[in-house]
XYZ file of C-alpha atoms in Angstrom:
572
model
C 100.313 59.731 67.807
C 104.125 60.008 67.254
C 104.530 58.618 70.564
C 102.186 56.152 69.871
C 104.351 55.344 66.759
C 107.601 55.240 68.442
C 106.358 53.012 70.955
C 103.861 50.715 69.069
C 106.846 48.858 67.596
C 108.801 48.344 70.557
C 105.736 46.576 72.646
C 104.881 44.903 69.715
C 108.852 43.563 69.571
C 108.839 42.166 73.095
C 105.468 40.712 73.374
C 105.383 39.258 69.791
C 102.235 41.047 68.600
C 102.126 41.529 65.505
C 99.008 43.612 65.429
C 100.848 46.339 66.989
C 103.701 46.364 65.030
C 101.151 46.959 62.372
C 99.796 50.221 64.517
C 102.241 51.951 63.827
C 101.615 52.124 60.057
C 98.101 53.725 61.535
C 99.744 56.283 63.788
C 102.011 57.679 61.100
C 99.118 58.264 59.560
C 96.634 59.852 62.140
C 99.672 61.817 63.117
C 99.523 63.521 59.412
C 96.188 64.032 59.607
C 96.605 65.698 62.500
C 99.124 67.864 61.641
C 97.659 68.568 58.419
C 94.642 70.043 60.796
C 96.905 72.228 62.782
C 98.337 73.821 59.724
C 95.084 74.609 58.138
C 94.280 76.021 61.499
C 97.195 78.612 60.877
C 96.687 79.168 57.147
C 92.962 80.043 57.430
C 94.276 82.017 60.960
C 95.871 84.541 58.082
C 93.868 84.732 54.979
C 91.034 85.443 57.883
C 93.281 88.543 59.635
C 92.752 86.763 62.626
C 94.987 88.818 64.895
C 94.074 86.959 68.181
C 97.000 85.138 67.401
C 100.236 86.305 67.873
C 102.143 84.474 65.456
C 99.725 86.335 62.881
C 99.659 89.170 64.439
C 103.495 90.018 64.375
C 103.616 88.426 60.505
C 100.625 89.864 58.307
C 98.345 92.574 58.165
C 95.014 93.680 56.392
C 97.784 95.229 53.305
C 99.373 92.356 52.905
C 98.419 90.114 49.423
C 96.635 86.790 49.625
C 99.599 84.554 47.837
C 101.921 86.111 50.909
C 99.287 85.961 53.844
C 99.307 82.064 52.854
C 103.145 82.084 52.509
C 103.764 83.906 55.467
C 102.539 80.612 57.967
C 106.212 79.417 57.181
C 108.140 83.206 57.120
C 108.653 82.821 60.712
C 110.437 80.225 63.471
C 106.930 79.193 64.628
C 105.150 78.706 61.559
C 108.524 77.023 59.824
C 108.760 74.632 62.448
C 105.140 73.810 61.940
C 105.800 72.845 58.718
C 108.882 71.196 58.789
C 107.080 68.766 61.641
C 104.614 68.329 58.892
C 107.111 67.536 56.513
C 108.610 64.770 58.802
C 104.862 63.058 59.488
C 104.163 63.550 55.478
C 107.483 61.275 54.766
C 106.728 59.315 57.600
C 103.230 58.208 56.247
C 104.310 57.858 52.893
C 107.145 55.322 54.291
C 103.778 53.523 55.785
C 101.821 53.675 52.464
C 104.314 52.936 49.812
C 106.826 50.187 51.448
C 104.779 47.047 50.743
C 107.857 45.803 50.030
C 109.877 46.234 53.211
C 109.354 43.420 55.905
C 106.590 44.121 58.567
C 109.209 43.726 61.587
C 112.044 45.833 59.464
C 109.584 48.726 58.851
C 107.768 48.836 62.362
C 111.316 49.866 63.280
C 111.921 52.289 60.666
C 108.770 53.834 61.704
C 109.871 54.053 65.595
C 112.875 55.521 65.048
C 110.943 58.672 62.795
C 108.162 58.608 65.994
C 111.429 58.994 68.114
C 112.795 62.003 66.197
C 109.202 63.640 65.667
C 108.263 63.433 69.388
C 111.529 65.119 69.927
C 110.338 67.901 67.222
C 106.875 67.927 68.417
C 107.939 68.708 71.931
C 109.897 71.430 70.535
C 106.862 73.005 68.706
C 104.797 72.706 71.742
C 107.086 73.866 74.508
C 108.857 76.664 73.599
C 107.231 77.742 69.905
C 103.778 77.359 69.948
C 102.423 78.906 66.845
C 98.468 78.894 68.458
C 99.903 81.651 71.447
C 96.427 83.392 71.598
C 96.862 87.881 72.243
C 94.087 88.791 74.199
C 92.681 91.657 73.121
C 93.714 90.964 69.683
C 94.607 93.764 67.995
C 93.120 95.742 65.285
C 95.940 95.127 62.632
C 99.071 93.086 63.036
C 102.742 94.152 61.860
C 103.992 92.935 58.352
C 105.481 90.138 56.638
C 109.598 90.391 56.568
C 109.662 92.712 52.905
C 112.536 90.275 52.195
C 109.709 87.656 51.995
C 107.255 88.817 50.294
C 108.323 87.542 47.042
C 107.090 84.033 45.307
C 110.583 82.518 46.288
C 108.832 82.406 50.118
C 106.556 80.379 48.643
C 108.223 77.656 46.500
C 111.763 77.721 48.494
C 111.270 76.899 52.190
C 108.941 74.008 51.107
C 111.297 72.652 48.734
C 114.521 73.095 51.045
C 112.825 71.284 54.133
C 111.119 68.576 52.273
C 114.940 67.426 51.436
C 116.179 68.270 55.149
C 113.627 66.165 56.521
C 113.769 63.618 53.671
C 117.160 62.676 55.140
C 115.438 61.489 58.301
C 114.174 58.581 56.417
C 117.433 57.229 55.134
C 118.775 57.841 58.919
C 116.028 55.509 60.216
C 116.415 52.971 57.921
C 120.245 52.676 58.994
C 119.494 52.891 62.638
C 116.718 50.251 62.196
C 119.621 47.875 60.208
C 121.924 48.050 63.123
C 119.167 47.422 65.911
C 118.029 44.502 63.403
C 121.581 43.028 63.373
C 121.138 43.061 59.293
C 123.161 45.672 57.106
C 122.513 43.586 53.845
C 121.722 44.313 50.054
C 117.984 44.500 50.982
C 118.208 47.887 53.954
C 120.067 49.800 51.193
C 117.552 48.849 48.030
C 114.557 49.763 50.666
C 116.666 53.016 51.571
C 117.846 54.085 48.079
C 114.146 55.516 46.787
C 113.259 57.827 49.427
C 117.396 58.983 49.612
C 117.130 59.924 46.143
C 114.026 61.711 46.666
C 114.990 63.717 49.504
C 118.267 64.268 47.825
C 116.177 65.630 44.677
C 114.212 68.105 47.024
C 117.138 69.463 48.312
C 118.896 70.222 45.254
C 116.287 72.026 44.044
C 115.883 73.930 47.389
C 119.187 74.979 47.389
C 118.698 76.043 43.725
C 115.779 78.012 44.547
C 117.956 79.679 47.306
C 120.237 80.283 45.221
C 117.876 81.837 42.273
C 115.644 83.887 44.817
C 118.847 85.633 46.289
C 120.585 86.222 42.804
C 116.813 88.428 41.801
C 115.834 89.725 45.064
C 118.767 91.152 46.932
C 120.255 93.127 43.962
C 123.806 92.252 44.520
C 124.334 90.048 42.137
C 125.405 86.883 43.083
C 124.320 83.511 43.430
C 126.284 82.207 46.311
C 127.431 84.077 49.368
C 128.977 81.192 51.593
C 126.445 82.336 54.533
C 126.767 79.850 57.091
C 122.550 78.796 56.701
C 123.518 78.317 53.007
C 126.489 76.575 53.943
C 124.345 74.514 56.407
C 121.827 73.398 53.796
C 125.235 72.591 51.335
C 126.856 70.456 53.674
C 123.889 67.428 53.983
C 123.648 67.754 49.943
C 127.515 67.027 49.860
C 127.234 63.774 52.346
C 123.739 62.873 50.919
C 125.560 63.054 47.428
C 128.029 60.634 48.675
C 125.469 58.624 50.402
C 123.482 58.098 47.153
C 127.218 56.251 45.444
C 127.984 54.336 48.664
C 124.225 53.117 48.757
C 124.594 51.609 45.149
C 127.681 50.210 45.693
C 126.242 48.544 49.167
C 122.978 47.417 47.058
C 124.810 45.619 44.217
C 128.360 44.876 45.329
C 128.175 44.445 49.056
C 130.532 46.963 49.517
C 130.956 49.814 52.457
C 128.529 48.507 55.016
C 129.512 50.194 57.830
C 130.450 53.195 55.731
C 126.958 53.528 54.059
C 125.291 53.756 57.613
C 127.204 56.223 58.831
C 126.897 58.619 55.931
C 123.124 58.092 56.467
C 123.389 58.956 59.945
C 126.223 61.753 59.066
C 123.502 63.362 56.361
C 120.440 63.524 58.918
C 123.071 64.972 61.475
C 124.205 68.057 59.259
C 120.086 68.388 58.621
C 119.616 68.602 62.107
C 122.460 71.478 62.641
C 121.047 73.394 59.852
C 118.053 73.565 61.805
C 120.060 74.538 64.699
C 122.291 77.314 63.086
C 118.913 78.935 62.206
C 116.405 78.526 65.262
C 119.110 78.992 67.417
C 120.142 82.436 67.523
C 123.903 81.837 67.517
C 123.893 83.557 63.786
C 122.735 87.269 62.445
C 121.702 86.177 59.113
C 118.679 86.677 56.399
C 117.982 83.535 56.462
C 117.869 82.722 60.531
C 114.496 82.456 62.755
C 114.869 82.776 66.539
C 116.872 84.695 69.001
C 115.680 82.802 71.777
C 118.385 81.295 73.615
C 116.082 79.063 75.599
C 115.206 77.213 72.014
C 118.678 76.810 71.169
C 119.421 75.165 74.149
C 116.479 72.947 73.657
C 117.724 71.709 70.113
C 120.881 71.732 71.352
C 119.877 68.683 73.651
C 117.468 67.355 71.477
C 120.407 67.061 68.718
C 123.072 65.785 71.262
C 120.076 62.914 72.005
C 119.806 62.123 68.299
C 123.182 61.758 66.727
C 124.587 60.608 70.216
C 121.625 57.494 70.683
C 122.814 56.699 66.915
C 126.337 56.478 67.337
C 126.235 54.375 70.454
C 123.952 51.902 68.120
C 126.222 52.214 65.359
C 129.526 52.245 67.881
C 127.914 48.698 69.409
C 127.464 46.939 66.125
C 130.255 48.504 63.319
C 132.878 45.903 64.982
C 130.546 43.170 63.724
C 130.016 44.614 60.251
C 131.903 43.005 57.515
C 131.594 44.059 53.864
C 130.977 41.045 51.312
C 132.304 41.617 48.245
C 135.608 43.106 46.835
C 136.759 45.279 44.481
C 139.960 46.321 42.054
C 141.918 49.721 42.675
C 140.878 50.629 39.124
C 136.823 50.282 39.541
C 133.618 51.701 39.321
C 133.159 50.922 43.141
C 136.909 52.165 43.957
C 135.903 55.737 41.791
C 132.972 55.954 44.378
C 135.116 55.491 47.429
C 137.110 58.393 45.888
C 133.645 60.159 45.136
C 133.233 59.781 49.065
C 136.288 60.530 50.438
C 136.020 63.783 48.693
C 132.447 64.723 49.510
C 133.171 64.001 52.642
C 135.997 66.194 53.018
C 134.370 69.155 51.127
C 131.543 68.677 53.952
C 134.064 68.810 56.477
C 135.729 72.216 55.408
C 132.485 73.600 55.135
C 131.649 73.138 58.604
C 134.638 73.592 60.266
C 134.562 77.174 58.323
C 130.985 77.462 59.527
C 131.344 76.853 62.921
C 134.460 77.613 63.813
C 133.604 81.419 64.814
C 130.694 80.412 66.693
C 133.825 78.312 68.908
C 135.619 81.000 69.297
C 132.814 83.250 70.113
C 131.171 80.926 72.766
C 134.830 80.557 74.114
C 135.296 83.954 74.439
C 138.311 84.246 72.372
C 137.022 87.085 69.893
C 135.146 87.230 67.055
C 136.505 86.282 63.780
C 134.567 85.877 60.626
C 135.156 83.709 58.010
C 133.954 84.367 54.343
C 134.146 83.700 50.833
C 137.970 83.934 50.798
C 138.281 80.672 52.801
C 136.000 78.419 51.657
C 136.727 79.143 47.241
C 140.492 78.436 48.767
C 139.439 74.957 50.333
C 136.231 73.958 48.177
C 137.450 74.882 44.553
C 140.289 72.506 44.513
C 138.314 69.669 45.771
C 135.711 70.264 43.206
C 138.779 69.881 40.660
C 138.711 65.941 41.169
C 134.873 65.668 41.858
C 134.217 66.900 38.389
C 136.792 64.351 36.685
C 135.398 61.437 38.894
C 131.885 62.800 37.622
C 133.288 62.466 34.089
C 134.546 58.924 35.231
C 131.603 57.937 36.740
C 128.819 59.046 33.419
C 131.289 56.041 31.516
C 130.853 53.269 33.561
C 128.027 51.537 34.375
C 125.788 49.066 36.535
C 122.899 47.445 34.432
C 120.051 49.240 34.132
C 120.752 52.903 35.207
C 122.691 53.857 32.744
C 120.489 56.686 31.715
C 119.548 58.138 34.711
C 123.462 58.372 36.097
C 123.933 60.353 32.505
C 121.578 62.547 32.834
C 122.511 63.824 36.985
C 126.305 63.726 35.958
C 125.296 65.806 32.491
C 123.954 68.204 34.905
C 126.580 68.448 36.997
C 128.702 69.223 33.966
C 126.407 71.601 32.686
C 126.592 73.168 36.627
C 130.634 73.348 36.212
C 130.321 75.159 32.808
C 127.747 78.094 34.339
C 129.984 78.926 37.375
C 133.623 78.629 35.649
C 131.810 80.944 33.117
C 130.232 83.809 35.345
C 133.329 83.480 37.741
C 135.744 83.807 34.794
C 133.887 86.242 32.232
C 131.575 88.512 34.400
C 131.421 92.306 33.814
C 130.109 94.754 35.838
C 130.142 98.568 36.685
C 129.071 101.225 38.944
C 127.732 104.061 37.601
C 126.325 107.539 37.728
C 123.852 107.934 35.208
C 120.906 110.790 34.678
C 117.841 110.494 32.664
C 119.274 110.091 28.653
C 122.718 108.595 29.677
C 124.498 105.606 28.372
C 127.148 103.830 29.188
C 128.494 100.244 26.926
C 129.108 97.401 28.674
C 130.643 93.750 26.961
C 129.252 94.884 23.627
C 125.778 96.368 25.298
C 124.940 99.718 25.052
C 123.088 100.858 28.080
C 120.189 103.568 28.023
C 118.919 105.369 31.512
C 115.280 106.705 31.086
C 115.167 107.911 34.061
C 113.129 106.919 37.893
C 109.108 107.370 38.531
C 107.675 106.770 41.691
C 104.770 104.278 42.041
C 102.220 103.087 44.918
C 101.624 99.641 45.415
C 99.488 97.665 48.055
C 101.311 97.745 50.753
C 104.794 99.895 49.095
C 106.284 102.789 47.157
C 108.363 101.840 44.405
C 111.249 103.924 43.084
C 110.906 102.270 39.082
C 113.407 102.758 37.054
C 113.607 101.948 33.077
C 116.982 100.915 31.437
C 117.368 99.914 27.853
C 119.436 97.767 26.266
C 120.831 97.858 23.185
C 123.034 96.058 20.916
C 125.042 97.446 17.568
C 121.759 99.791 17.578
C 119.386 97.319 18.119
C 117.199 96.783 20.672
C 117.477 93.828 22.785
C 115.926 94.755 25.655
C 114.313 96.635 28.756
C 114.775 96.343 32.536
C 112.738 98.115 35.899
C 115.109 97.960 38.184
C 113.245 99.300 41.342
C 113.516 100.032 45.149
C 111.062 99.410 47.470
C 109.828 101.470 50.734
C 107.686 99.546 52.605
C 105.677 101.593 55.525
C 106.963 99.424 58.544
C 110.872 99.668 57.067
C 112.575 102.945 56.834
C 115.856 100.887 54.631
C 115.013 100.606 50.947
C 114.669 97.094 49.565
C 116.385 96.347 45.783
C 114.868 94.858 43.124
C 116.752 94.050 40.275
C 115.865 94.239 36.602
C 116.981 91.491 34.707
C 116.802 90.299 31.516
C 117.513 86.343 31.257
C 119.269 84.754 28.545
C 120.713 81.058 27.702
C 123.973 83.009 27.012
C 124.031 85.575 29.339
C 122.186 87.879 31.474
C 121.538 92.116 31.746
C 122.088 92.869 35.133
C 120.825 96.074 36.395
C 120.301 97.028 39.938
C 119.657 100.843 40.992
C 121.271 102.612 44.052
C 120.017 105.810 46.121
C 119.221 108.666 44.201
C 122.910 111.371 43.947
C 121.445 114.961 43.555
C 118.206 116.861 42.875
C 119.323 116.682 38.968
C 117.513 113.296 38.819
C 121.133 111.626 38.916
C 121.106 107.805 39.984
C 123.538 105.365 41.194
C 123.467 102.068 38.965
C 125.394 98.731 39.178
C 125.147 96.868 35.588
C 126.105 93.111 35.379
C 127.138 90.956 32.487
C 126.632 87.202 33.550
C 127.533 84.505 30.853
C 126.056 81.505 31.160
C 124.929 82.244 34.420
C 121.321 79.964 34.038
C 123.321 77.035 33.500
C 123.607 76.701 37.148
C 120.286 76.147 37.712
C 119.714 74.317 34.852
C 122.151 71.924 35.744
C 120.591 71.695 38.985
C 117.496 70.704 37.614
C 119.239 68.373 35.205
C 120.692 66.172 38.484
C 117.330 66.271 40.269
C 115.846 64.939 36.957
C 118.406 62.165 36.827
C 118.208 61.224 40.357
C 114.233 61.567 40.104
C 114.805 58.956 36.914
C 116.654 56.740 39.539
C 114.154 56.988 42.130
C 111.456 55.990 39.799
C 113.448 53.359 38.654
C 114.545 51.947 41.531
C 111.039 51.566 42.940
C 109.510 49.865 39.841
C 112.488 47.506 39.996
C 112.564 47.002 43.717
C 108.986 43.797 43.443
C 110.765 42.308 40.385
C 113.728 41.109 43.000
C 110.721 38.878 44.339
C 113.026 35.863 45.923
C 115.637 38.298 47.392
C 112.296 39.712 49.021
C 110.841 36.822 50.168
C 114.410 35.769 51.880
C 114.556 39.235 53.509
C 111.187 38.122 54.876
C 112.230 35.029 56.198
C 114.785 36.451 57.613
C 113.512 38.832 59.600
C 110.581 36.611 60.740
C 112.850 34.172 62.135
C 115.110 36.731 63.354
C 111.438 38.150 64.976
């Protein structure tokens, strides 16, 4: 079917049919339904035990809980990959369903470039990952979910995080079918801007879920590491960001053309990476899939295919491209140039920091590795005039989206505040408490009950119980805990936390120090600490507003629609 989609539109182009440039619509479809098929396949492969497959066998056993047998399709390279192909056909159909507006010839195309990329993906699956590998005999009971996963943020965070990877691929299409058209007018970019925005909302909260799941479930503490797989999820959010300006300013000014399509292309690119940093094997990370270096060569080629077919389109026609408007040096539309240049060179730090040790490494020049250090010393100061443009940008406005711009940029404010605060004000303290000690902390008095051990399903929990307390009253009371799961001899950390609007209690517990019932304890105080994810939700919210109100305005520009039409018919 994705074949079938990627090739509909081209027959249908050079014979004039257009019955089968209308296929393709179909194929998107089928090829959903399809998928959709294959993945129930796999889910009802766990919550059955059904061991006879491998992928289920070396990911879930009989101990493992229902919520995490269904999570655990996608805790794996096969299973992820599975998804994220399902991902790619669920935007794809949607694209077929809910662009009445787009011009028959125009979408065919969009819809042949996405069959391109998903045969690509699909080919991937089916050659070298193959989540249906059948073990013969199957075995009486598999080997267990990851412990790292098992936790609800398996469930809501992958989804969320590849729904906005993949969303990109939609706003790359729609830029590689403009330059194969020969048309980089107002119309691509008001077809485009919708389903950017909505991919750009999914990935914002992905990477807020990321963020959230690591900050509660590792026990160190901290929100952001600068891992390269987070920094390869950051990097499309920075371009996509600037993508979302340079779109508007195309849509309604005329303005960066040849710019606009080459963020478009640029954000689908740094997707595509992502997906290679983690099913490649080139990184040791929690968050990577696959060792196997014949799949990394694979996506390797399949990437090199992708961004190299795009920019030989958008090499062919830029020279052509000519923007139609102008602007003043002190503008809205010259503040989101700025915006851009910015993004764009926070993006580009990012990934030269990223990637740069992997050079060296394949080289064989050493191994170097490149942390935290680096990137606050590049990224901070950029962020510096990001936030003032930000500031700039809530002012000013374009008609009608006033409110939704106010909103995202409130929430990026709101962001700002939350990480200057924890950076700046954080306490914290390592301790070595027994049952009955305390120890004050920012004001907080601290109270160690003392460690039981528990048996759970499928772990034993060393559960600890701090109190907090405040002048002499109570405030609160934390479990810290750590985990021993049967098939992992390292004990996992669960931290107990008690959430605030001001500030969070901290506490995460260590490895027991003596036979006296002594304990090692790290306490945090983190101010303002939420805000960071409540900003984040804050600028999906905003750019969900946009969405929403870009596609209820999108049939009241009926002539500009009907021209577009015309257009392309006679172009056709």
């Amino acid at each position: 079917m994705a074949f079938a989609q990627a090739a509909l539109p081209i027959t249908g182009t050079l014979l004039r049919a257009p019955s089968l440039l209308a296929s393709a619509r179909y194929a998107a479809r089928a090829q959903l339904l399809l998928l959709l098929l294959s993945f129930f396949c796999l889910t009802y492969a766990f919550i059955t035990y059904d061991f006879s497959v491998v992928y289920v066998a070396q990911n879930s056993n009989t101990e493992l809980p229902l919520i995490y047998r269904i999570s655990a399709v996608w805790g794996a390279h096969e299973g992820s990959l599975l998804l994220w192909v399902l991902m790619l056909a669920g935007w794809t159909a949607a694209l077929s369903w809910f662009s009445r507006e787009v011009p028959a010839d125009f979408l065919a195309k969009v819809l042949a470039v996405l069959g391109v990329v998903s045969v690509g993906f699909l080919l991937f699956l089916i050659l070298t990952s193959n989540p249906f590998n059948r073990l013969i005999p199957a075995v009486a009971d598999g080997k267990e979910l990851n412990p790292l996963l098992q936790d609800f943020g398996l469930v809501v965070h992958p989804p969320m995080l590849y729904m906005g990877y993949v969303g990109f691929s939609v706003a790359f299409a729609f830029a590689v079918a403009a330059l194969i058209s020969g048309r980089l007018d107002a119309a691509w970019a008001r077809w485009s801007k919708p389903w950017t925005n909505m991919a750009w909302i999914f990935l914002t909260l992905g990477i807020a879920l990321g963020s959230w799941w690591a900050y509660y479930e590792l026990g160190w503490g901290g929100w952001w590491f600068w891992d390269p797989v987070e920094n390869a999820s950051f990097m499309p959010w920075l371009v996509g960001t600037a993508l979302i300006h340079s779109l508007s300013a195309t849509e309604k000014r005329g303005l960066f053309k040849s710019w606009t399509v080459l963020l478009a292309m640029l954000a689908f690119s740094l997707s595509l990476i992502g997906a290679f940093l983690v099913r490649s094997g080139v990184l040791t990370s929690v968050h990577t899939f696959a060792n196997d270096p014949t799949r990394g060569v694979f996506l390797l080629i399949l990437i090199c295919l992708v961004i190299g077919g795009s920019l030989a389109i958008y090499g062919y026609r830029a020279p052509s491209i000519r923007s139609s408007g102008t602007f003043s040096v002190v503008s809205r539309e010259a503040g989101i140039l700025l915006n851009n240049v910015f993004l764009v060179t926070a993006a580009a730090t990012i990934l030269l920091g990223t990637l740069y040790p992997l050079f060296l490494d394949a080289l064989g020049l050493g191994k170097v590795s490149v942390g935290p250090p680096y990137f606050n010393s590049v990224f901070i100061p950029l962020t510096l005039p990001l936030a003032a443009l930000a500031g700039i940008g809530a002012l000013t406005r374009w008609k009608r989206d006033q409110f939704s711009r106010l909103v995202a940029h409130f929430g990026i404010a709101v962001f700002v505040v939350g990480v200057t605060m924890v950076s700046t004000y954080e306490k914290e303290q390592d301790l070595r408490m027994v049952p009955g000690d305390t120890y004050e902390l920012g004001g907080v008095t601290f109270l160690f009950e003392g460690v039981v051990n528990k048996t759970k399903d499928n772990y034993i929990s060393s559960f600890g119980t701090v109190k907090a307390s405040r002048e002499g009253k109570h405030i609160a009371t934390v479990f810290p805990e750590k985990r021993t799961y049967a098939t992992q001899t390292n004990p996992l950390t669960e931290a107990g936390i008690r959430p605030g609007f001001i500030r969070d209690l901290y506490v995460s517990i260590g490895e027991p120090l003596d036979t006296n019932g002594a304990w090692s304890l790290r306490i945090h105080i983190k101010p303002f600490i939420r805000w960071i994810w409540g900003g984040a939700i804050l600028m999906a919210i905003g750019g969900f507003l946009a969405a929403t109100d870009q596609r209820l305005r999108s049939p009241s520009t009926r002539r500009e629609q009907i021209a577009a039409t015309a257009e392309v018919a006679s172009e056709a």
